[in-house]
């Protein structure tokens, strides 16, 4: 059986479309190896026509490592590892900021897998950016300055208490999440544990300050980095069709879910693979 995947780059820096793969079925070792290789290279991969059930999506994600259970987001019936992002007028989207998923834990996700279940007629695209491309584009002196700095990542920056006060139960859940996820530090420049490439690893969703700098320096530098990292040159944008799947390398990317579709409803399922502790190696 020919198991070669067809991989078409969507741009020079980030993104590829993969065909000739059925993600509803267990992957062979060869298929998984090609997929992983393509993921490291292109950072986000897209697949059409993959009607994965939550259990199938969990099985696929488990090939990449242990799965994370989100402290706040609701999950699929009987499959706690699959987040359900069901957004509509009464539950507006909250992923319309540039962010890297779950950087508020010590071992942030290596990989995430998103499946489109129900889509608006029009709108609701998602964009990704490459932190590797963004790092590469910096001048040598700025690379030198940033390398070795540490930044604080805080759960409450994207999950503030006032947004999770709908019911007493919701607030209790939020309080517990805050208690279990105190702010912590990650390197500003992260070395990819597989490819060795350097990537910028701050994100507007969770990063609050660069700890070695004073407040004004940190604010100014982070504002520059957040703007720089999300430049169109480093982006890929995906227009979803139902049953599309995206798999991204969450160690070196950020993404933004365009919130232009209300009052229509949009339902996405996400699996999140726990990664390793970020480090910087010159
Ligand atoms: O709904 C989307 O397109 C992406 C949402 C998101 O940020 C995520 O699944 O991590
Ligand atoms: Fe996200």
PDB file of C-alpha atoms and ligand atoms in Angstrom:
ATOM      1  CA  UNK A   1       0.000   0.000   0.000  1.00  0.00           C
ATOM      2  CA  UNK A   2       1.301   3.440  -0.916  1.00  0.00           C
ATOM      3  CA  UNK A   3       1.295   5.454   2.284  1.00  0.00           C
ATOM      4  CA  UNK A   4       2.925   8.656   1.013  1.00  0.00           C
ATOM      5  CA  UNK A   5       1.014  11.715   2.164  1.00  0.00           C
ATOM      6  CA  UNK A   6       0.414  14.569  -0.249  1.00  0.00           C
ATOM      7  CA  UNK A   7       1.583  17.807   1.368  1.00  0.00           C
ATOM      8  CA  UNK A   8       1.082  21.194  -0.301  1.00  0.00           C
ATOM      9  CA  UNK A   9       2.530  24.292   1.344  1.00  0.00           C
ATOM     10  CA  UNK A  10       0.094  27.187   1.681  1.00  0.00           C
ATOM     11  CA  UNK A  11       2.885  29.752   1.945  1.00  0.00           C
ATOM     12  CA  UNK A  12       6.657  29.929   2.288  1.00  0.00           C
ATOM     13  CA  UNK A  13       6.720  30.308   6.078  1.00  0.00           C
ATOM     14  CA  UNK A  14       3.731  28.535   7.606  1.00  0.00           C
ATOM     15  CA  UNK A  15       0.865  26.212   6.750  1.00  0.00           C
ATOM     16  CA  UNK A  16       0.287  23.171   4.535  1.00  0.00           C
ATOM     17  CA  UNK A  17      -2.641  21.194   3.268  1.00  0.00           C
ATOM     18  CA  UNK A  18      -2.416  17.435   3.674  1.00  0.00           C
ATOM     19  CA  UNK A  19      -4.406  15.002   1.570  1.00  0.00           C
ATOM     20  CA  UNK A  20      -4.545  11.235   1.206  1.00  0.00           C
ATOM     21  CA  UNK A  21      -5.001  10.617   4.904  1.00  0.00           C
ATOM     22  CA  UNK A  22      -8.050   9.380   6.816  1.00  0.00           C
ATOM     23  CA  UNK A  23      -7.882  10.783  10.336  1.00  0.00           C
ATOM     24  CA  UNK A  24     -10.907   8.807  11.533  1.00  0.00           C
ATOM     25  CA  UNK A  25      -8.802   5.619  11.460  1.00  0.00           C
ATOM     26  CA  UNK A  26      -5.665   4.736  13.414  1.00  0.00           C
ATOM     27  CA  UNK A  27      -2.566   5.945  11.546  1.00  0.00           C
ATOM     28  CA  UNK A  28       0.241   3.549  10.666  1.00  0.00           C
ATOM     29  CA  UNK A  29       3.677   4.355  12.083  1.00  0.00           C
ATOM     30  CA  UNK A  30       4.807   5.525   8.662  1.00  0.00           C
ATOM     31  CA  UNK A  31       1.803   7.832   8.259  1.00  0.00           C
ATOM     32  CA  UNK A  32       2.301   9.249  11.723  1.00  0.00           C
ATOM     33  CA  UNK A  33       5.997   9.861  11.090  1.00  0.00           C
ATOM     34  CA  UNK A  34       5.299  11.735   7.853  1.00  0.00           C
ATOM     35  CA  UNK A  35       2.579  13.716   9.571  1.00  0.00           C
ATOM     36  CA  UNK A  36       4.848  14.668  12.472  1.00  0.00           C
ATOM     37  CA  UNK A  37       7.619  15.652  10.112  1.00  0.00           C
ATOM     38  CA  UNK A  38       5.233  17.857   8.109  1.00  0.00           C
ATOM     39  CA  UNK A  39       3.944  19.420  11.328  1.00  0.00           C
ATOM     40  CA  UNK A  40       7.440  20.392  12.488  1.00  0.00           C
ATOM     41  CA  UNK A  41       8.199  21.864   9.089  1.00  0.00           C
ATOM     42  CA  UNK A  42       4.921  23.689   8.314  1.00  0.00           C
ATOM     43  CA  UNK A  43       3.721  24.291  11.913  1.00  0.00           C
ATOM     44  CA  UNK A  44       0.041  24.011  11.023  1.00  0.00           C
ATOM     45  CA  UNK A  45      -1.561  21.359   8.818  1.00  0.00           C
ATOM     46  CA  UNK A  46      -5.055  21.354   7.333  1.00  0.00           C
ATOM     47  CA  UNK A  47      -7.224  18.432   6.236  1.00  0.00           C
ATOM     48  CA  UNK A  48     -10.590  18.409   4.458  1.00  0.00           C
ATOM     49  CA  UNK A  49     -13.394  15.945   4.931  1.00  0.00           C
ATOM     50  CA  UNK A  50     -12.449  14.291   8.245  1.00  0.00           C
ATOM     51  CA  UNK A  51     -15.664  13.561  10.164  1.00  0.00           C
ATOM     52  CA  UNK A  52     -13.885  12.555  13.386  1.00  0.00           C
ATOM     53  CA  UNK A  53     -15.970  11.638  16.416  1.00  0.00           C
ATOM     54  CA  UNK A  54     -14.723  12.910  19.800  1.00  0.00           C
ATOM     55  CA  UNK A  55     -13.334   9.444  20.581  1.00  0.00           C
ATOM     56  CA  UNK A  56     -11.529   9.290  17.232  1.00  0.00           C
ATOM     57  CA  UNK A  57     -10.136  12.777  17.734  1.00  0.00           C
ATOM     58  CA  UNK A  58      -8.893  11.779  21.183  1.00  0.00           C
ATOM     59  CA  UNK A  59      -7.255   8.647  19.731  1.00  0.00           C
ATOM     60  CA  UNK A  60      -5.536  10.693  17.028  1.00  0.00           C
ATOM     61  CA  UNK A  61      -4.312  13.297  19.518  1.00  0.00           C
ATOM     62  CA  UNK A  62      -3.033  10.559  21.867  1.00  0.00           C
ATOM     63  CA  UNK A  63      -0.530   9.528  19.209  1.00  0.00           C
ATOM     64  CA  UNK A  64       1.265  12.816  19.943  1.00  0.00           C
ATOM     65  CA  UNK A  65       1.336  12.457  23.748  1.00  0.00           C
ATOM     66  CA  UNK A  66      -0.713  12.830  26.919  1.00  0.00           C
ATOM     67  CA  UNK A  67      -3.817  14.978  26.671  1.00  0.00           C
ATOM     68  CA  UNK A  68      -4.700  18.059  28.670  1.00  0.00           C
ATOM     69  CA  UNK A  69      -8.105  18.555  30.267  1.00  0.00           C
ATOM     70  CA  UNK A  70      -9.010  22.232  30.246  1.00  0.00           C
ATOM     71  CA  UNK A  71      -9.871  23.762  33.643  1.00  0.00           C
ATOM     72  CA  UNK A  72     -12.639  26.013  32.259  1.00  0.00           C
ATOM     73  CA  UNK A  73     -13.931  25.029  28.820  1.00  0.00           C
ATOM     74  CA  UNK A  74     -16.765  22.482  28.564  1.00  0.00           C
ATOM     75  CA  UNK A  75     -16.047  19.102  27.000  1.00  0.00           C
ATOM     76  CA  UNK A  76     -17.767  16.532  24.801  1.00  0.00           C
ATOM     77  CA  UNK A  77     -20.151  14.073  26.477  1.00  0.00           C
ATOM     78  CA  UNK A  78     -18.076  11.183  27.846  1.00  0.00           C
ATOM     79  CA  UNK A  79     -14.829  12.533  26.345  1.00  0.00           C
ATOM     80  CA  UNK A  80     -13.303  14.957  28.827  1.00  0.00           C
ATOM     81  CA  UNK A  81     -10.224  15.469  26.617  1.00  0.00           C
ATOM     82  CA  UNK A  82     -12.265  17.080  23.824  1.00  0.00           C
ATOM     83  CA  UNK A  83     -13.118  20.747  24.398  1.00  0.00           C
ATOM     84  CA  UNK A  84     -16.357  21.926  22.821  1.00  0.00           C
ATOM     85  CA  UNK A  85     -16.232  25.537  21.629  1.00  0.00           C
ATOM     86  CA  UNK A  86     -19.889  26.224  20.884  1.00  0.00           C
ATOM     87  CA  UNK A  87     -20.227  29.931  20.211  1.00  0.00           C
ATOM     88  CA  UNK A  88     -23.334  31.964  19.418  1.00  0.00           C
ATOM     89  CA  UNK A  89     -25.010  35.151  20.617  1.00  0.00           C
ATOM     90  CA  UNK A  90     -25.469  33.850  24.182  1.00  0.00           C
ATOM     91  CA  UNK A  91     -21.941  32.449  24.349  1.00  0.00           C
ATOM     92  CA  UNK A  92     -19.793  34.822  22.314  1.00  0.00           C
ATOM     93  CA  UNK A  93     -16.347  33.655  21.203  1.00  0.00           C
ATOM     94  CA  UNK A  94     -13.369  34.485  23.428  1.00  0.00           C
ATOM     95  CA  UNK A  95     -10.566  33.335  21.147  1.00  0.00           C
ATOM     96  CA  UNK A  96     -10.475  36.488  19.044  1.00  0.00           C
ATOM     97  CA  UNK A  97      -7.091  37.505  20.433  1.00  0.00           C
ATOM     98  CA  UNK A  98      -3.734  36.287  19.272  1.00  0.00           C
ATOM     99  CA  UNK A  99      -2.654  33.546  21.654  1.00  0.00           C
ATOM    100  CA  UNK A 100      -0.815  30.304  22.129  1.00  0.00           C
ATOM    101  CA  UNK A 101      -2.945  27.714  23.908  1.00  0.00           C
ATOM    102  CA  UNK A 102      -2.518  27.074  27.621  1.00  0.00           C
ATOM    103  CA  UNK A 103       0.875  28.733  28.172  1.00  0.00           C
ATOM    104  CA  UNK A 104      -0.196  29.254  31.795  1.00  0.00           C
ATOM    105  CA  UNK A 105       1.050  25.751  32.720  1.00  0.00           C
ATOM    106  CA  UNK A 106       4.644  24.572  33.194  1.00  0.00           C
ATOM    107  CA  UNK A 107       4.463  22.216  30.201  1.00  0.00           C
ATOM    108  CA  UNK A 108       2.267  24.027  27.653  1.00  0.00           C
ATOM    109  CA  UNK A 109       0.675  22.020  24.847  1.00  0.00           C
ATOM    110  CA  UNK A 110       2.993  20.750  22.126  1.00  0.00           C
ATOM    111  CA  UNK A 111       0.175  20.109  19.687  1.00  0.00           C
ATOM    112  CA  UNK A 112      -3.502  20.914  19.331  1.00  0.00           C
ATOM    113  CA  UNK A 113      -6.078  19.414  16.991  1.00  0.00           C
ATOM    114  CA  UNK A 114      -9.193  21.363  16.017  1.00  0.00           C
ATOM    115  CA  UNK A 115     -12.171  19.912  14.153  1.00  0.00           C
ATOM    116  CA  UNK A 116     -14.944  22.009  12.578  1.00  0.00           C
ATOM    117  CA  UNK A 117     -18.356  20.590  13.446  1.00  0.00           C
ATOM    118  CA  UNK A 118     -20.848  23.347  12.651  1.00  0.00           C
ATOM    119  CA  UNK A 119     -20.036  26.529  10.791  1.00  0.00           C
ATOM    120  CA  UNK A 120     -21.626  29.838   9.956  1.00  0.00           C
ATOM    121  CA  UNK A 121     -22.612  30.409   6.308  1.00  0.00           C
ATOM    122  CA  UNK A 122     -19.739  32.826   6.025  1.00  0.00           C
ATOM    123  CA  UNK A 123     -16.898  34.020   8.271  1.00  0.00           C
ATOM    124  CA  UNK A 124     -15.283  32.342  11.264  1.00  0.00           C
ATOM    125  CA  UNK A 125     -11.860  31.820   9.681  1.00  0.00           C
ATOM    126  CA  UNK A 126      -8.885  31.056  11.929  1.00  0.00           C
ATOM    127  CA  UNK A 127      -5.404  32.507  11.469  1.00  0.00           C
ATOM    128  CA  UNK A 128      -2.055  31.166  12.646  1.00  0.00           C
ATOM    129  CA  UNK A 129       1.359  32.829  12.829  1.00  0.00           C
ATOM    130  CA  UNK A 130       4.826  31.346  12.999  1.00  0.00           C
ATOM    131  CA  UNK A 131       6.924  32.360  16.006  1.00  0.00           C
ATOM    132  CA  UNK A 132       9.938  30.921  14.177  1.00  0.00           C
ATOM    133  CA  UNK A 133       9.458  33.231  11.184  1.00  0.00           C
ATOM    134  CA  UNK A 134       8.876  36.144  13.568  1.00  0.00           C
ATOM    135  CA  UNK A 135      12.099  35.389  15.456  1.00  0.00           C
ATOM    136  CA  UNK A 136      14.099  34.943  12.244  1.00  0.00           C
ATOM    137  CA  UNK A 137      12.989  38.381  11.008  1.00  0.00           C
ATOM    138  CA  UNK A 138      14.412  40.220  14.038  1.00  0.00           C
ATOM    139  CA  UNK A 139      17.725  42.055  13.899  1.00  0.00           C
ATOM    140  CA  UNK A 140      20.728  40.370  15.495  1.00  0.00           C
ATOM    141  CA  UNK A 141      20.965  42.846  18.426  1.00  0.00           C
ATOM    142  CA  UNK A 142      17.309  42.331  19.335  1.00  0.00           C
ATOM    143  CA  UNK A 143      17.685  38.535  19.110  1.00  0.00           C
ATOM    144  CA  UNK A 144      20.618  38.816  21.491  1.00  0.00           C
ATOM    145  CA  UNK A 145      18.661  40.998  23.913  1.00  0.00           C
ATOM    146  CA  UNK A 146      15.636  38.683  23.980  1.00  0.00           C
ATOM    147  CA  UNK A 147      17.503  35.412  24.251  1.00  0.00           C
ATOM    148  CA  UNK A 148      17.700  34.390  27.861  1.00  0.00           C
ATOM    149  CA  UNK A 149      14.887  36.670  29.099  1.00  0.00           C
ATOM    150  CA  UNK A 150      11.915  35.201  30.949  1.00  0.00           C
ATOM    151  CA  UNK A 151       8.286  36.269  30.736  1.00  0.00           C
ATOM    152  CA  UNK A 152       5.385  35.735  33.092  1.00  0.00           C
ATOM    153  CA  UNK A 153       2.274  33.924  31.796  1.00  0.00           C
ATOM    154  CA  UNK A 154      -0.970  34.368  33.696  1.00  0.00           C
ATOM    155  CA  UNK A 155      -4.179  32.324  33.332  1.00  0.00           C
ATOM    156  CA  UNK A 156      -6.325  35.286  34.456  1.00  0.00           C
ATOM    157  CA  UNK A 157      -5.197  37.478  31.559  1.00  0.00           C
ATOM    158  CA  UNK A 158      -7.423  35.478  29.174  1.00  0.00           C
ATOM    159  CA  UNK A 159      -9.796  34.135  31.828  1.00  0.00           C
ATOM    160  CA  UNK A 160     -10.657  37.122  34.046  1.00  0.00           C
ATOM    161  CA  UNK A 161     -13.007  36.511  36.981  1.00  0.00           C
ATOM    162  CA  UNK A 162     -15.726  38.887  35.801  1.00  0.00           C
ATOM    163  CA  UNK A 163     -16.176  36.840  32.609  1.00  0.00           C
ATOM    164  CA  UNK A 164     -16.687  33.611  34.557  1.00  0.00           C
ATOM    165  CA  UNK A 165     -19.239  34.764  37.078  1.00  0.00           C
ATOM    166  CA  UNK A 166     -22.354  33.528  35.236  1.00  0.00           C
ATOM    167  CA  UNK A 167     -23.345  31.142  38.024  1.00  0.00           C
ATOM    168  CA  UNK A 168     -21.974  30.237  41.450  1.00  0.00           C
ATOM    169  CA  UNK A 169     -20.777  26.887  40.053  1.00  0.00           C
ATOM    170  CA  UNK A 170     -18.953  28.615  37.182  1.00  0.00           C
ATOM    171  CA  UNK A 171     -17.279  31.024  39.589  1.00  0.00           C
ATOM    172  CA  UNK A 172     -16.204  28.211  41.936  1.00  0.00           C
ATOM    173  CA  UNK A 173     -14.697  26.385  38.962  1.00  0.00           C
ATOM    174  CA  UNK A 174     -12.858  29.538  37.933  1.00  0.00           C
ATOM    175  CA  UNK A 175     -11.537  30.092  41.486  1.00  0.00           C
ATOM    176  CA  UNK A 176     -10.225  26.545  41.576  1.00  0.00           C
ATOM    177  CA  UNK A 177      -8.597  27.013  38.160  1.00  0.00           C
ATOM    178  CA  UNK A 178      -6.876  30.185  39.405  1.00  0.00           C
ATOM    179  CA  UNK A 179      -5.661  28.417  42.555  1.00  0.00           C
ATOM    180  CA  UNK A 180      -4.258  25.530  40.489  1.00  0.00           C
ATOM    181  CA  UNK A 181      -2.638  27.753  37.843  1.00  0.00           C
ATOM    182  CA  UNK A 182      -0.583  30.517  39.479  1.00  0.00           C
ATOM    183  CA  UNK A 183       1.440  32.778  37.153  1.00  0.00           C
ATOM    184  CA  UNK A 184       4.713  31.217  35.991  1.00  0.00           C
ATOM    185  CA  UNK A 185       7.724  31.953  33.803  1.00  0.00           C
ATOM    186  CA  UNK A 186       8.717  30.789  30.320  1.00  0.00           C
ATOM    187  CA  UNK A 187      11.651  31.858  28.145  1.00  0.00           C
ATOM    188  CA  UNK A 188      10.892  34.714  25.731  1.00  0.00           C
ATOM    189  CA  UNK A 189      12.777  32.844  23.028  1.00  0.00           C
ATOM    190  CA  UNK A 190      12.087  29.147  22.980  1.00  0.00           C
ATOM    191  CA  UNK A 191      14.174  26.464  21.322  1.00  0.00           C
ATOM    192  CA  UNK A 192      12.067  23.857  19.559  1.00  0.00           C
ATOM    193  CA  UNK A 193      12.816  20.530  21.288  1.00  0.00           C
ATOM    194  CA  UNK A 194      12.745  18.583  18.002  1.00  0.00           C
ATOM    195  CA  UNK A 195      13.999  20.918  15.262  1.00  0.00           C
ATOM    196  CA  UNK A 196      16.269  23.103  17.433  1.00  0.00           C
ATOM    197  CA  UNK A 197      14.805  26.200  15.769  1.00  0.00           C
ATOM    198  CA  UNK A 198      14.345  29.363  17.858  1.00  0.00           C
ATOM    199  CA  UNK A 199      10.881  30.873  18.187  1.00  0.00           C
ATOM    200  CA  UNK A 200       9.399  33.870  19.948  1.00  0.00           C
ATOM    201  CA  UNK A 201       7.291  32.499  22.809  1.00  0.00           C
ATOM    202  CA  UNK A 202       5.271  35.401  24.203  1.00  0.00           C
ATOM    203  CA  UNK A 203       1.586  35.861  23.420  1.00  0.00           C
ATOM    204  CA  UNK A 204      -0.974  38.545  24.119  1.00  0.00           C
ATOM    205  CA  UNK A 205      -3.379  35.962  25.521  1.00  0.00           C
ATOM    206  CA  UNK A 206      -1.322  35.085  28.585  1.00  0.00           C
ATOM    207  CA  UNK A 207       2.008  36.943  28.723  1.00  0.00           C
ATOM    208  CA  UNK A 208       1.970  39.807  31.242  1.00  0.00           C
ATOM    209  CA  UNK A 209       5.585  41.016  31.562  1.00  0.00           C
ATOM    210  CA  UNK A 210       9.233  40.321  30.906  1.00  0.00           C
ATOM    211  CA  UNK A 211      10.580  39.891  34.387  1.00  0.00           C
ATOM    212  CA  UNK A 212      14.158  41.168  33.928  1.00  0.00           C
ATOM    213  CA  UNK A 213      12.933  44.546  32.579  1.00  0.00           C
ATOM    214  CA  UNK A 214      11.257  47.393  34.377  1.00  0.00           C
ATOM    215  CA  UNK A 215       7.542  47.851  33.803  1.00  0.00           C
ATOM    216  CA  UNK A 216       7.761  50.491  31.049  1.00  0.00           C
ATOM    217  CA  UNK A 217      10.490  48.636  29.173  1.00  0.00           C
ATOM    218  CA  UNK A 218       8.497  45.414  29.417  1.00  0.00           C
ATOM    219  CA  UNK A 219       5.259  47.054  28.246  1.00  0.00           C
ATOM    220  CA  UNK A 220       6.980  48.671  25.267  1.00  0.00           C
ATOM    221  CA  UNK A 221       8.905  45.581  24.233  1.00  0.00           C
ATOM    222  CA  UNK A 222       5.906  43.251  24.585  1.00  0.00           C
ATOM    223  CA  UNK A 223       3.733  45.683  22.583  1.00  0.00           C
ATOM    224  CA  UNK A 224       6.365  45.634  19.845  1.00  0.00           C
ATOM    225  CA  UNK A 225       6.654  41.831  19.922  1.00  0.00           C
ATOM    226  CA  UNK A 226       2.878  41.242  19.871  1.00  0.00           C
ATOM    227  CA  UNK A 227       2.580  43.504  16.805  1.00  0.00           C
ATOM    228  CA  UNK A 228       5.674  42.119  15.106  1.00  0.00           C
ATOM    229  CA  UNK A 229       4.760  38.461  15.631  1.00  0.00           C
ATOM    230  CA  UNK A 230       1.348  38.801  14.014  1.00  0.00           C
ATOM    231  CA  UNK A 231       2.460  40.470  10.779  1.00  0.00           C
ATOM    232  CA  UNK A 232       0.732  39.130   7.646  1.00  0.00           C
ATOM    233  CA  UNK A 233       4.066  37.790   6.385  1.00  0.00           C
ATOM    234  CA  UNK A 234       4.107  35.228   9.206  1.00  0.00           C
ATOM    235  CA  UNK A 235       0.424  34.237   8.862  1.00  0.00           C
ATOM    236  CA  UNK A 236      -1.715  31.621   7.248  1.00  0.00           C
ATOM    237  CA  UNK A 237      -5.509  31.947   7.209  1.00  0.00           C
ATOM    238  CA  UNK A 238      -7.893  29.018   6.912  1.00  0.00           C
ATOM    239  CA  UNK A 239     -11.479  29.262   5.662  1.00  0.00           C
ATOM    240  CA  UNK A 240     -13.212  26.312   7.261  1.00  0.00           C
ATOM    241  CA  UNK A 241     -15.541  23.751   5.730  1.00  0.00           C
ATOM    242  CA  UNK A 242     -17.445  21.363   7.949  1.00  0.00           C
ATOM    243  CA  UNK A 243     -15.320  18.342   8.941  1.00  0.00           C
ATOM    244  CA  UNK A 244     -12.052  20.131   8.320  1.00  0.00           C
ATOM    245  CA  UNK A 245      -9.308  19.400  10.825  1.00  0.00           C
ATOM    246  CA  UNK A 246      -6.309  21.564  11.728  1.00  0.00           C
ATOM    247  CA  UNK A 247      -3.280  20.292  13.645  1.00  0.00           C
ATOM    248  CA  UNK A 248      -0.778  22.852  14.892  1.00  0.00           C
ATOM    249  CA  UNK A 249       2.547  22.935  16.664  1.00  0.00           C
ATOM    250  CA  UNK A 250       1.563  25.012  19.682  1.00  0.00           C
ATOM    251  CA  UNK A 251       5.215  25.344  20.788  1.00  0.00           C
ATOM    252  CA  UNK A 252       6.052  27.812  18.028  1.00  0.00           C
ATOM    253  CA  UNK A 253       2.771  29.351  16.809  1.00  0.00           C
ATOM    254  CA  UNK A 254      -0.052  31.636  17.831  1.00  0.00           C
ATOM    255  CA  UNK A 255      -3.585  31.692  16.450  1.00  0.00           C
ATOM    256  CA  UNK A 256      -6.636  33.956  16.286  1.00  0.00           C
ATOM    257  CA  UNK A 257     -10.236  32.844  15.781  1.00  0.00           C
ATOM    258  CA  UNK A 258     -11.989  35.515  13.759  1.00  0.00           C
ATOM    259  CA  UNK A 259     -15.192  36.521  15.598  1.00  0.00           C
ATOM    260  CA  UNK A 260     -17.007  38.041  12.617  1.00  0.00           C
ATOM    261  CA  UNK A 261     -19.889  35.553  12.376  1.00  0.00           C
ATOM    262  CA  UNK A 262     -22.349  36.377  15.167  1.00  0.00           C
ATOM    263  CA  UNK A 263     -25.280  35.886  15.505  1.00  0.00           C
ATOM    264  CA  UNK A 264     -24.579  32.620  13.657  1.00  0.00           C
ATOM    265  CA  UNK A 265     -23.502  29.560  15.602  1.00  0.00           C
ATOM    266  CA  UNK A 266     -20.102  27.876  15.247  1.00  0.00           C
ATOM    267  CA  UNK A 267     -19.039  24.614  16.917  1.00  0.00           C
ATOM    268  CA  UNK A 268     -15.443  23.395  17.083  1.00  0.00           C
ATOM    269  CA  UNK A 269     -13.877  20.450  18.931  1.00  0.00           C
ATOM    270  CA  UNK A 270     -10.317  20.697  20.259  1.00  0.00           C
ATOM    271  CA  UNK A 271      -7.887  18.130  21.607  1.00  0.00           C
ATOM    272  CA  UNK A 272      -4.781  19.430  23.380  1.00  0.00           C
ATOM    273  CA  UNK A 273      -1.534  17.464  23.755  1.00  0.00           C
ATOM    274  CA  UNK A 274       0.636  18.329  26.748  1.00  0.00           C
ATOM    275  CA  UNK A 275       4.192  19.322  25.808  1.00  0.00           C
ATOM    276  CA  UNK A 276       7.506  19.644  27.578  1.00  0.00           C
ATOM    277  CA  UNK A 277       8.971  22.451  29.672  1.00  0.00           C
ATOM    278  CA  UNK A 278      10.035  25.290  27.351  1.00  0.00           C
ATOM    279  CA  UNK A 279      13.778  26.040  27.313  1.00  0.00           C
ATOM    280  CA  UNK A 280      16.248  28.244  25.508  1.00  0.00           C
ATOM    281  CA  UNK A 281      19.477  26.805  24.138  1.00  0.00           C
ATOM    282  CA  UNK A 282      21.834  29.062  22.184  1.00  0.00           C
TER     283      UNK A 282
HETATM  284  O1  LIG B   1     -12.294  28.306  17.122  1.00  0.00           O
HETATM  285  C1  LIG B   1     -11.205  28.427  16.578  1.00  0.00           C
HETATM  286  O2  LIG B   1     -11.072  28.588  15.359  1.00  0.00           O
HETATM  287  C2  LIG B   1      -9.948  28.367  17.393  1.00  0.00           C
HETATM  288  C3  LIG B   1     -10.241  28.483  18.835  1.00  0.00           C
HETATM  289  C4  LIG B   1      -9.000  28.362  19.647  1.00  0.00           C
HETATM  290  O3  LIG B   1      -8.366  29.312  19.974  1.00  0.00           O
HETATM  291  C5  LIG B   1      -8.557  27.014  20.020  1.00  0.00           C
HETATM  292  O4  LIG B   1      -9.220  26.035  19.710  1.00  0.00           O
HETATM  293  O5  LIG B   1      -7.513  26.915  20.639  1.00  0.00           O
HETATM  294 FE1  LIG B   2      -6.601  28.696  21.045  1.00  0.00          FE
END
